[in-house]
Coordinates of C-alpha atoms (C1' of nucleotides) in Angstrom, one line a residue:
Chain A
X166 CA -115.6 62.2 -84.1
X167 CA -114.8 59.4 -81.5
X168 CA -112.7 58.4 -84.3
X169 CA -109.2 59.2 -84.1
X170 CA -107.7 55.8 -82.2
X171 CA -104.4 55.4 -83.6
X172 CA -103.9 51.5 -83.2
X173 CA -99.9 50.4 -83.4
X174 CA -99.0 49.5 -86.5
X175 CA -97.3 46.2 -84.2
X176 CA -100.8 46.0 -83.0
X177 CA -102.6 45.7 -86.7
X178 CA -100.0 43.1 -87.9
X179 CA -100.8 41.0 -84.7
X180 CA -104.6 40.9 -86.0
X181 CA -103.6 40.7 -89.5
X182 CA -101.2 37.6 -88.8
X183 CA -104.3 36.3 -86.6
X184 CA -106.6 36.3 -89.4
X185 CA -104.8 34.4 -91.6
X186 CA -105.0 32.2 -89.4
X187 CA -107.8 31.9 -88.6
X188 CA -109.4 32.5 -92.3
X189 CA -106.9 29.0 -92.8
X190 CA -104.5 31.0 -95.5
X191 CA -102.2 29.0 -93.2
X192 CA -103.1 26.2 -91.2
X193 CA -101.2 24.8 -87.5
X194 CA -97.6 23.4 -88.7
X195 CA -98.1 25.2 -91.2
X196 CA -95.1 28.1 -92.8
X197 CA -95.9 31.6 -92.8
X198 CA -94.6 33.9 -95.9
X199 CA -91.4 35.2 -94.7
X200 CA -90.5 38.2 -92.7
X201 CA -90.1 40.3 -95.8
X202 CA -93.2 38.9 -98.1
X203 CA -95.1 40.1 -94.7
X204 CA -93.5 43.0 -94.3
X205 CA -94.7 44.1 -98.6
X206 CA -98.1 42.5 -98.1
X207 CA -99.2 44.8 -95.0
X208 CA -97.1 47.4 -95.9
X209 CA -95.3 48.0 -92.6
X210 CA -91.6 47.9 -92.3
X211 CA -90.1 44.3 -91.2
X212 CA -89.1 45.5 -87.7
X213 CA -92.8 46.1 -87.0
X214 CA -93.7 42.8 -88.6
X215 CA -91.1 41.3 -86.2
X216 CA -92.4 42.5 -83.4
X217 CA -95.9 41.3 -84.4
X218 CA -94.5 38.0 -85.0
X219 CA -92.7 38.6 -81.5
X220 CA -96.0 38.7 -79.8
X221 CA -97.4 35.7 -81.7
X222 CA -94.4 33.3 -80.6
X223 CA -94.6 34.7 -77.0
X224 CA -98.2 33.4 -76.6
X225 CA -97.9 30.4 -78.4
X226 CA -99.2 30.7 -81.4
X227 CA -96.0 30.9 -83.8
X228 CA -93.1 29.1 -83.9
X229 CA -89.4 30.8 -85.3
X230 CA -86.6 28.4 -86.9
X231 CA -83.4 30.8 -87.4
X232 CA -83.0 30.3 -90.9
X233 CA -85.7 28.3 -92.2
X234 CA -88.9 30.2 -91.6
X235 CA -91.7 31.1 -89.0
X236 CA -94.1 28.4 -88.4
X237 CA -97.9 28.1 -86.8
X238 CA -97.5 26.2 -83.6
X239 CA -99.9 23.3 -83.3
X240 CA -102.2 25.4 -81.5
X241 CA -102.8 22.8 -79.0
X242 CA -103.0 24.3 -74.7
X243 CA -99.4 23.5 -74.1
X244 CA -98.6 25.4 -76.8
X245 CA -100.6 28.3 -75.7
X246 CA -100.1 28.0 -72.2
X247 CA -96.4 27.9 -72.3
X248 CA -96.2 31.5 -71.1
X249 CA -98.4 30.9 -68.3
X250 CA -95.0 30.5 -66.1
X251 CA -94.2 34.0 -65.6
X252 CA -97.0 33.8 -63.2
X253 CA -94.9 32.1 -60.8
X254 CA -91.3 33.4 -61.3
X255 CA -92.1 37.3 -60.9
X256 CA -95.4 37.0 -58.8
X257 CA -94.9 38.1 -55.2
X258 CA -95.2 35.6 -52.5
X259 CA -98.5 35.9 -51.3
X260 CA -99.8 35.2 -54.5
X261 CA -98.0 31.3 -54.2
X262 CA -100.4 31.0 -51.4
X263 CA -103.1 31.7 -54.0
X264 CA -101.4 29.4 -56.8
X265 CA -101.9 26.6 -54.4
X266 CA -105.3 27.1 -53.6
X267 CA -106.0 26.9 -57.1
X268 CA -103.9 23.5 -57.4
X269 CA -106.2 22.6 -54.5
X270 CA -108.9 22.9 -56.4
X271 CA -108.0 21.4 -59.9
X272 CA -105.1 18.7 -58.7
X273 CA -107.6 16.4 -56.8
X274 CA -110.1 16.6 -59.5
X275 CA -107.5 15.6 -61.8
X276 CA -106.0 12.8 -59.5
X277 CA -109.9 11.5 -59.4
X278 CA -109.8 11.2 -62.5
X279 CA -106.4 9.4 -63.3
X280 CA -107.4 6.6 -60.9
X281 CA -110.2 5.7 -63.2
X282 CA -108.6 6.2 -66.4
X283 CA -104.8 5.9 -65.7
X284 CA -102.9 2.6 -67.5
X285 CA -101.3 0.4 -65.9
X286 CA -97.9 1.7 -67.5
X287 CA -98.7 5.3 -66.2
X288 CA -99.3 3.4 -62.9
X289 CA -95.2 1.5 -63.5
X290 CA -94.0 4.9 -64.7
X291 CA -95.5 6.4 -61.7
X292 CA -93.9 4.3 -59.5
X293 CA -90.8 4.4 -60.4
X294 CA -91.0 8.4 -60.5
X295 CA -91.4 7.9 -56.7
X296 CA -88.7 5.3 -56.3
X297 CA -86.4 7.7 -57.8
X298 CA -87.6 10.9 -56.0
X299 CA -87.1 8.7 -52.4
X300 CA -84.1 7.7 -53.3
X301 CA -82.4 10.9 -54.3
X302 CA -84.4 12.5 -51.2
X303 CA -82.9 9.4 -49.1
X304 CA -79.5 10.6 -50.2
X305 CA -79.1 13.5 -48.6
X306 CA -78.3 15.1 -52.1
X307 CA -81.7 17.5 -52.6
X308 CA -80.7 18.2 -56.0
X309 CA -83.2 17.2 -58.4
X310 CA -85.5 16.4 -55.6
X311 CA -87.7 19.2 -57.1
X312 CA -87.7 18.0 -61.1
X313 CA -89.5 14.8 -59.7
X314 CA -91.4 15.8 -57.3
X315 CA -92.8 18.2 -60.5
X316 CA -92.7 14.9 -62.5
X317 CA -95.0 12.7 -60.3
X318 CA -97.6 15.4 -59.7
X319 CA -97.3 16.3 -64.1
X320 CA -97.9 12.7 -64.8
X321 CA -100.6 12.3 -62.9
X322 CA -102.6 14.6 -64.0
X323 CA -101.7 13.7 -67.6
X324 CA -104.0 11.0 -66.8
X325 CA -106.4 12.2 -67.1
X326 CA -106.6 13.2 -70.4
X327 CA -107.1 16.3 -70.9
X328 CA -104.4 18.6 -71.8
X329 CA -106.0 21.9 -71.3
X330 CA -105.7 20.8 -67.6
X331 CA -102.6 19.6 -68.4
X332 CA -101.0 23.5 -69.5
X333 CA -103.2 24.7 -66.6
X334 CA -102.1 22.7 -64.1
X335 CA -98.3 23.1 -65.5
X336 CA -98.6 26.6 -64.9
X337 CA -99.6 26.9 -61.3
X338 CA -96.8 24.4 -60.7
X339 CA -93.4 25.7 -62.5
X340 CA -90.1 24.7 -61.3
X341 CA -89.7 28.1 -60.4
X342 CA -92.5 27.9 -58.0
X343 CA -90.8 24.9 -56.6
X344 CA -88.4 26.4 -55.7
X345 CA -89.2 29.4 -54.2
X346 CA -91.6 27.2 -51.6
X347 CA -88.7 24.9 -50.9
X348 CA -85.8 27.3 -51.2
X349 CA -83.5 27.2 -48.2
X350 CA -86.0 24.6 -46.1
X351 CA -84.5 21.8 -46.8
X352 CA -85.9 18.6 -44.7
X353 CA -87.2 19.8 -41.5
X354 CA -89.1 16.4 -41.4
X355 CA -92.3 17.4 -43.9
X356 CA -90.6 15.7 -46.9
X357 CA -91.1 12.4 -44.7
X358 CA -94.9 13.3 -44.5
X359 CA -94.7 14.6 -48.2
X360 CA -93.2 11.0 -49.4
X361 CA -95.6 9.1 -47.3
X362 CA -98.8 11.6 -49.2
X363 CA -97.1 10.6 -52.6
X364 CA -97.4 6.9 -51.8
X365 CA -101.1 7.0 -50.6
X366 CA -101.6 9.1 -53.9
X367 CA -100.6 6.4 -56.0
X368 CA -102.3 3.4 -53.7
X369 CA -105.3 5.4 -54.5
X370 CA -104.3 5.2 -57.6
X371 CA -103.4 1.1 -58.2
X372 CA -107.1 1.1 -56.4
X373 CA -108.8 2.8 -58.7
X374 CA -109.9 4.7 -56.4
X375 CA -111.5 8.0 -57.3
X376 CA -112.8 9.5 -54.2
X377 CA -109.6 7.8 -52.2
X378 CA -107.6 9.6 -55.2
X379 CA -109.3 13.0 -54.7
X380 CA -108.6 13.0 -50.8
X381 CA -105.1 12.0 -50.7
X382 CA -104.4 14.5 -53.5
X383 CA -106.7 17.0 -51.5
X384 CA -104.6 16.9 -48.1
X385 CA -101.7 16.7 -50.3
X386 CA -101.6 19.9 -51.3
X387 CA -103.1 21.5 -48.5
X388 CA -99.9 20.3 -46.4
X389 CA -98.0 22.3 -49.1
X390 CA -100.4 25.4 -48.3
X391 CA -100.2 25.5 -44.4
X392 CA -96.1 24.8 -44.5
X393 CA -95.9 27.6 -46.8
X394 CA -98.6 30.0 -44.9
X395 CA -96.2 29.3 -41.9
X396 CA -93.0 30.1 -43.4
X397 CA -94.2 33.1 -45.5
X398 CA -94.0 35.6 -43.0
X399 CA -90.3 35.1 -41.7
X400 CA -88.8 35.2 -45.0
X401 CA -90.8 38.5 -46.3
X402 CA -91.6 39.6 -49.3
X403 CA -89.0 38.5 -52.8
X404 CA -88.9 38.5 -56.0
X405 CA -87.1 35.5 -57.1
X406 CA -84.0 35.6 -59.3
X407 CA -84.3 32.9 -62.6
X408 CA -81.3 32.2 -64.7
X409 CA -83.6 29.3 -66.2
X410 CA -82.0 27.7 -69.1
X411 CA -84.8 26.3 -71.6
X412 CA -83.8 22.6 -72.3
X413 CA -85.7 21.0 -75.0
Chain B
X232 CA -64.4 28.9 -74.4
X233 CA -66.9 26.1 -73.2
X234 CA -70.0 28.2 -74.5
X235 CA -71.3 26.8 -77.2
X236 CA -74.8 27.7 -76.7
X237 CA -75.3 30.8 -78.6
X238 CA -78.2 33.2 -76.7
X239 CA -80.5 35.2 -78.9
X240 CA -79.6 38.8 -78.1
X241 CA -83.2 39.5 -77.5
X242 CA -84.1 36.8 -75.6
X243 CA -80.7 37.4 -72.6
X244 CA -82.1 41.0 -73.2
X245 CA -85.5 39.8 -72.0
X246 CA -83.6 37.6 -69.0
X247 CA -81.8 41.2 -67.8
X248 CA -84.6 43.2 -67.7
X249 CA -86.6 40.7 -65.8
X250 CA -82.9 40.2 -62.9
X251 CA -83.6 44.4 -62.7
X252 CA -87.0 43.7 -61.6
X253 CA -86.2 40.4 -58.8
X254 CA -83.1 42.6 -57.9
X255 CA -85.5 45.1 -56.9
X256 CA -83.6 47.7 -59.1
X257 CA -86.9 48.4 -60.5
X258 CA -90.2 47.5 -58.0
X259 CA -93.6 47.3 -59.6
X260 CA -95.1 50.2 -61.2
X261 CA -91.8 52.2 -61.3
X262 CA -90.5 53.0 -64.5
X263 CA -87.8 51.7 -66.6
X264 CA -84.7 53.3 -67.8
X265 CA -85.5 54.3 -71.6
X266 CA -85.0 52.0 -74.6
X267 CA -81.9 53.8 -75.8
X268 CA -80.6 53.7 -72.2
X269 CA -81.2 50.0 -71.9
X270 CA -79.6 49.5 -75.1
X271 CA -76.5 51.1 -74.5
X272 CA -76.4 49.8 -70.7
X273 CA -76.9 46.2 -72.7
X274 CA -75.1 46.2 -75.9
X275 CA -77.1 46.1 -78.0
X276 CA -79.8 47.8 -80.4
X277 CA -82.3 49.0 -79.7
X278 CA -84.6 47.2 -82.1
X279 CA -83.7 44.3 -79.9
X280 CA -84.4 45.9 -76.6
X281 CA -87.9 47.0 -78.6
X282 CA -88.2 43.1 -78.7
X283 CA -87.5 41.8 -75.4
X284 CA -90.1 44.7 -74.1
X285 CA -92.3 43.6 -76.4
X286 CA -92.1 40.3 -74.9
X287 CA -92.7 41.3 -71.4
X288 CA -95.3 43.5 -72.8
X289 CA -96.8 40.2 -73.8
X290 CA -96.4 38.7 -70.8
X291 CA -98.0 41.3 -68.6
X292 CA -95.1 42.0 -66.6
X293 CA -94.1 45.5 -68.5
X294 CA -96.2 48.2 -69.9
X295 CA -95.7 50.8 -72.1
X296 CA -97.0 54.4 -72.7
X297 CA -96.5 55.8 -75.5
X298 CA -94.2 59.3 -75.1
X299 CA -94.4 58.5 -71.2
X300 CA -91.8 55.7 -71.0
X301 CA -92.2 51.9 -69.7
X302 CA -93.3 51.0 -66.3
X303 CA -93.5 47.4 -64.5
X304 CA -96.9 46.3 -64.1
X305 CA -98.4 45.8 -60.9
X306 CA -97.6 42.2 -61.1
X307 CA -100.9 40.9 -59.7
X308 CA -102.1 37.6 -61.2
X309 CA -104.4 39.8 -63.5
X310 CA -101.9 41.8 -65.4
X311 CA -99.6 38.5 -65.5
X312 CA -102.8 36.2 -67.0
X313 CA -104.0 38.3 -69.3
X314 CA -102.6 36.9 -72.3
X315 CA -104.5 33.7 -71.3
X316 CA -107.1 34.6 -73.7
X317 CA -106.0 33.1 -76.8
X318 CA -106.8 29.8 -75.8
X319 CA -110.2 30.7 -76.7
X320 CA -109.8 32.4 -79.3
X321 CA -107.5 29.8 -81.8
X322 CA -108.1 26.7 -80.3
X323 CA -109.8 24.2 -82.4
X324 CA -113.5 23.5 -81.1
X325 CA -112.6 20.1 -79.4
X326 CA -110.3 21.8 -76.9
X327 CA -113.4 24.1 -75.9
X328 CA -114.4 21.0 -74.1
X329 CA -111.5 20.8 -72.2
X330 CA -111.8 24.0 -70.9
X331 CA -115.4 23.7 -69.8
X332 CA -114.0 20.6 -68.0
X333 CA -111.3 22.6 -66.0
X334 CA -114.3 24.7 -65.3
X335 CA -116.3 22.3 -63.6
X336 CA -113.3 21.8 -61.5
X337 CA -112.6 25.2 -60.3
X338 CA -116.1 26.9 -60.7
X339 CA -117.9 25.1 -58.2
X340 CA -115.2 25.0 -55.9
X341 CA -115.2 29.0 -56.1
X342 CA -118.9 29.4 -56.1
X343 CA -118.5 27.3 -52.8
X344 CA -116.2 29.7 -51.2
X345 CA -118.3 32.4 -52.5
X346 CA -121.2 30.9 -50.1
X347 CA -118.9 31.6 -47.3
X348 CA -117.5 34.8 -48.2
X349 CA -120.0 37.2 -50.7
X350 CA -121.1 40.6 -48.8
X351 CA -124.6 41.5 -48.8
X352 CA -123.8 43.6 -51.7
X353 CA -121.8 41.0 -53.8
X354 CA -125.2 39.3 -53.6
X355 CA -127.3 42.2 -54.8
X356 CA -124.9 43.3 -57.3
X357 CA -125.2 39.3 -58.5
X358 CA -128.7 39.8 -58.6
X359 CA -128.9 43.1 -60.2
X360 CA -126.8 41.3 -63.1
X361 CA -129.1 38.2 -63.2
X362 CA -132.2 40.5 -63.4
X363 CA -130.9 42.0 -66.6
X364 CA -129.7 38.9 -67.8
X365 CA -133.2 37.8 -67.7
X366 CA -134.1 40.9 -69.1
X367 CA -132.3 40.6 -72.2
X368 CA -132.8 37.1 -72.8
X369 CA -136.8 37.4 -72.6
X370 CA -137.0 40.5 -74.8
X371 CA -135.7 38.5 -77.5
X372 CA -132.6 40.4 -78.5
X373 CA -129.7 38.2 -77.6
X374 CA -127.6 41.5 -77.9
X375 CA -125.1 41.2 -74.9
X376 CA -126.6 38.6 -73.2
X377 CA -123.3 36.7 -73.1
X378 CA -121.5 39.6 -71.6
X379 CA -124.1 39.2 -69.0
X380 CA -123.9 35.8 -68.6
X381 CA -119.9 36.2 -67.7
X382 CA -120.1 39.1 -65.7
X383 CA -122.4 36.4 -63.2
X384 CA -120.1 34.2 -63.0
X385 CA -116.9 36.2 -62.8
X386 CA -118.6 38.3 -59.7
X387 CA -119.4 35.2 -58.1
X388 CA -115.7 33.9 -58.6
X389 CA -114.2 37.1 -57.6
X390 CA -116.1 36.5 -54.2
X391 CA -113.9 34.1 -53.3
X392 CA -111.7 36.4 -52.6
X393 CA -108.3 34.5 -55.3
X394 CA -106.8 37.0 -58.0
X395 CA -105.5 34.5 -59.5
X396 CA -108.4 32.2 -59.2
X397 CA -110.0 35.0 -61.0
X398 CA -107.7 35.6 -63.4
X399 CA -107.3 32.0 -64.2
X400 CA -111.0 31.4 -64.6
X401 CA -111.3 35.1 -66.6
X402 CA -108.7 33.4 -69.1
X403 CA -111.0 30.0 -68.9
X404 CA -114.6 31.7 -70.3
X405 CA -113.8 34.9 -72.1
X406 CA -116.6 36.5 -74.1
X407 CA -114.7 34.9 -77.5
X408 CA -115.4 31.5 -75.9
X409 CA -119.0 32.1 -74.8
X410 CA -119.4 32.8 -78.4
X411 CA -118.1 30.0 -80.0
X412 CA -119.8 27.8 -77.4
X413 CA -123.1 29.8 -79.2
X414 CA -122.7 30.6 -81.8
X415 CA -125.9 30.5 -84.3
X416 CA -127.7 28.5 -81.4
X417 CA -129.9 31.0 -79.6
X418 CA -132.8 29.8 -77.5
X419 CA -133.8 25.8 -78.4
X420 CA -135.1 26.3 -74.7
X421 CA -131.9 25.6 -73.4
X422 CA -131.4 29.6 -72.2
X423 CA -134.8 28.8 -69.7
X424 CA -133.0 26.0 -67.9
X425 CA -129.3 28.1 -67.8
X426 CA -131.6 30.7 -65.9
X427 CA -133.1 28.2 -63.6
X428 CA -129.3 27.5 -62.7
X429 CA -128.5 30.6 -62.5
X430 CA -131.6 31.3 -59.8
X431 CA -130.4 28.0 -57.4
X432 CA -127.0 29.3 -57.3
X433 CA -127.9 32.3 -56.1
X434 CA -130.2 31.3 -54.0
X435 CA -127.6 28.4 -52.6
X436 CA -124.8 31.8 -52.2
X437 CA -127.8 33.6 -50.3
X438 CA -128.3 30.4 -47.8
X439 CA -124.9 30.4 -47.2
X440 CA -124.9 27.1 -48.4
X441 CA -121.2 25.9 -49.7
X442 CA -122.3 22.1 -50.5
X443 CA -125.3 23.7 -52.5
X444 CA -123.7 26.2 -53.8
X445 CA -120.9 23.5 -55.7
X446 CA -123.3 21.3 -56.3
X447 CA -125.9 23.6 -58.3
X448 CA -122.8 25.3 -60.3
X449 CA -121.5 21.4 -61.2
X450 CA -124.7 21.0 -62.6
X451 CA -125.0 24.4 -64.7
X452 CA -121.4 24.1 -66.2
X453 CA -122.0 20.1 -66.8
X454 CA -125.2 21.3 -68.7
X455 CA -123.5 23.6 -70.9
X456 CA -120.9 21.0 -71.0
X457 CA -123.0 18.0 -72.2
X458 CA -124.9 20.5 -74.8
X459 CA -121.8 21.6 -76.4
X460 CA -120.9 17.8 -76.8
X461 CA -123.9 16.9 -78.6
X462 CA -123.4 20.0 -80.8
X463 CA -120.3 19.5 -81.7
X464 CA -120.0 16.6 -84.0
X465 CA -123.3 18.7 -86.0
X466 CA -120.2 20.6 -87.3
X467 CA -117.4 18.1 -88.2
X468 CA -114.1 18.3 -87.0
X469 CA -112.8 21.7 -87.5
X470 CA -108.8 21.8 -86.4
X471 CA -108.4 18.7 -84.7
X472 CA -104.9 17.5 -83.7
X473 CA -103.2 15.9 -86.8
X474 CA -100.7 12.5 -87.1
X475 CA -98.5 14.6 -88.9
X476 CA -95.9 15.2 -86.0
X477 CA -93.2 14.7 -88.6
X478 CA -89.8 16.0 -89.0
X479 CA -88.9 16.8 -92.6
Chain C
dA135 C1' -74.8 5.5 -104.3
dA136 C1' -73.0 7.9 -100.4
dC137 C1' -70.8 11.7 -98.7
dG138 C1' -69.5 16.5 -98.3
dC139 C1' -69.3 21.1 -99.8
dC140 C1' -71.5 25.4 -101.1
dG141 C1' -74.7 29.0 -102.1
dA142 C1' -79.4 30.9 -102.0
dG143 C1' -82.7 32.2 -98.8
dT144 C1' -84.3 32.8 -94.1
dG145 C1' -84.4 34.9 -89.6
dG146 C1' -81.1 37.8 -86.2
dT147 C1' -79.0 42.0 -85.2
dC148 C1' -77.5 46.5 -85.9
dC149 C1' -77.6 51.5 -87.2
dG150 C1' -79.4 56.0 -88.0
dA151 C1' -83.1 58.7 -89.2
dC152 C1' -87.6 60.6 -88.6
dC153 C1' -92.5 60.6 -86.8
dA154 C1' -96.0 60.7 -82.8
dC155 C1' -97.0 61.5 -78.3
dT156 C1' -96.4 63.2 -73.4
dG157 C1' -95.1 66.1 -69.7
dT158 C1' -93.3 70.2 -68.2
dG159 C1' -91.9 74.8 -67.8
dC160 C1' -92.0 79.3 -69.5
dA161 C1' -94.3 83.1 -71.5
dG162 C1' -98.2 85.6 -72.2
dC163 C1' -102.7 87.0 -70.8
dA164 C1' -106.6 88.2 -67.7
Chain D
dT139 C1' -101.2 87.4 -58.8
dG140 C1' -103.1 83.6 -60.9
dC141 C1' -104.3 81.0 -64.7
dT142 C1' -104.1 79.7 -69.5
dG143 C1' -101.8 78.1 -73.6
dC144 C1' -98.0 77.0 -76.3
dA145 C1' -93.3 75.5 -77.3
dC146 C1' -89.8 72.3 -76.4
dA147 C1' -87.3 68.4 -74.9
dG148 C1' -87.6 63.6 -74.2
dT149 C1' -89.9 59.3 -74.9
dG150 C1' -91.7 55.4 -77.5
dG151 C1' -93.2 54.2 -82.6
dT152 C1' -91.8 53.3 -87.3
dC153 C1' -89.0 53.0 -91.1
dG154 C1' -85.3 51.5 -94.5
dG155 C1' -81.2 49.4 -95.4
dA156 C1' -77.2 46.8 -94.3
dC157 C1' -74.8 42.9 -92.7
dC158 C1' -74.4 38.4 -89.8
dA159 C1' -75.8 33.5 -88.5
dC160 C1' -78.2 29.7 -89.6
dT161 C1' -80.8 26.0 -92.6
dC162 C1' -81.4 23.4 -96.3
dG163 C1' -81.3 21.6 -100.7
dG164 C1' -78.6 20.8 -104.8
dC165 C1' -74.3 19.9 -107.0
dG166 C1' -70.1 18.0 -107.2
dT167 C1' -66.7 14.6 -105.7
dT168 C1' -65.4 10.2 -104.2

DNA sequence: AACGCCGAGTGGTCCGACCACTGTGCAGCA
DNA sequence: TGCTGCACAGTGGTCGGACCACTCGGCGTT
């Protein structure tokens, strides 16, 4: 008998919670039964049905409103992607290096695309992204430096229209990651250089310019990846603390 | 008291257990205090410290074994991604595109790093898989030709020497996906041309050609790309985003 | 008609008990 | 002496019930 796996009961309720779902017994926005119908139907004890439901709402696929009932997420990337994060809060610091050579890969490709499909109100709201990261950079006052920088780079790739990307592209470039590159290196000169890429980005950009788009995004990021291969080895190996409070 | 924000237990349960691991109180693949430990040492239940290691369970940061006690991971990109997979799995057929379209953007950059990198016996082992591949496909039993079909390109991007490029494209063409993309559409000759692909890119990784190399894996995920489009409107829109974003 | 209160129903948390599994150390055997 | 095998203690897995915190809709007041 090669039979004789004992799968979690936790484990069962995911599926069993998964095929409803996908069967369409419940559809995206959609409410589940509650806690305790779930708990009768499959015969498992709520706790367990929690945890299931735990699972679900950790990868995206459920949604919990205290008090009113537990809900199936749209379904769309973001939604399922959200988790993706971690990757950048807990992963040791060589990995970064690799995060950006992914971003290196998928950010031009995405910029080359927003020049050819990007409206001219991305293009204004771009802008004035920049306006307001040079001036708080201009300021001496770093402190949100980060949220735009995030902002600008987010809303480009938005662009392009596809928000798989989008999630993916989210992931690999947490605030988090942000700043554990930047933490403690304030200035040194390379946001200069870094403000000056930003503003070739977006001329790229007001050109319509795919190819000028995917080089300027290109050298972009790969000024990110040699500052960081140079100041990875003085500063060793961390994992990064996160007291991140979730805002919206 | 200025709080006002009230924490679920679970999830600041989930926040302390991750500040033991960036403390360094607990490295990767050491093992955790027990549940009723934590839960004293927390304050709370241990139905709720249950959750939040569920959670990091989910996440691929903690794992558990069953009598044994629960250890940190390893923390590599690949324990940290592996949840990526249900994108492919409940997405609604549109956003299968999307993927494919991050694909293009990372695959060919990979398979053009690959060129630079595979060992003699990456290539052989990529041509071992290729042979069986073929094997499968022109005996007329489609059994596990998919699996084969992944495990090509997964070697190929594993060349290139990026856990988490690999992890990221692993979570980008699981087997669920290749499925879907598939499903109920064997042969219609398209299978001879994936083949011919297959045979340029391996021979553009044996010339040590990069530029080749991109360019003939552009061309084999845009194929697969362009014949999923014309496919997909045969089956009506299955879960596609909905106006609906009200508030009740 | 508009406002505000209240109660039923939902998820959130806790407790204590018992089951299932693992690893280890001791006892028994060869 | 050396190995085998079993029992035990400790761990996660599951359960049931109780109570708390929150939401929402209906009812009453104004």
């Amino acid at each position: 008998m090669i039979e004789g796996v004992r799968t979690p009961v936790a484990q069962r309720t995911v599926e069993q919670i998964k095929a409803m779902i996908s069967t369409g017994e419940v559809g995206p926005q959609q409410r589940l039964p509650t806690e305790r119908d779930l708990s009768a139907r499959f015969g498992v004890s709520r706790g367990s049905v929690r945890e299931a439901i735990r699972i679900l709402t950790t990868l995206g696929v459920l949604e919990v409103r205290h008090g009113a009932g537990v809900y199936v997420t749209a379904l769309r990337p973001d939604d399922l992607l959200e988790a993706f994060g971690v990757l950048s809060e807990v992963s040791p610091d060589p990995t970064l290096l690799e995060v950006l050579q992914v971003r290196r890969m998928i950010e031009p490709a995405a910029t080359a695309i927003a020049a050819a499909r990007a409206t001219e109100e991305d293009l204004n709201r771009i802008g004035e992204m920049l306006d307001r990261l040079e001036d708080i950079d201009r300021s001496a006052e770093p402190g949100d430096s980060g949220a735009f920088d995030l902002g600008f780079h987010r809303r480009i790739v938005a662009c392009a229209g596809n928000a798989t990307l989008t999630a993916v592209h989210a992931g690999l470039s947490s605030p988090t990651l942000n700043e554990r590159v930047w933490a403690g290196h304030d200035a040194e000169g390379i946001a200069r250089d870094l403000h000056e890429d930003h503003r070739r980005i977006l001329e790229a950009l007001r050109d319509r310019d795919p190819e000028a788009a995917r080089a300027t995004a290109t050298a972009h990021v790969l000024r990110v990846e040699r500052w960081l291969r140079s100041h990875l080895r003085s500063v060793g190996p961390s994992l990064d603390a996160n007291p991140s409070a979730e805002g919206p």
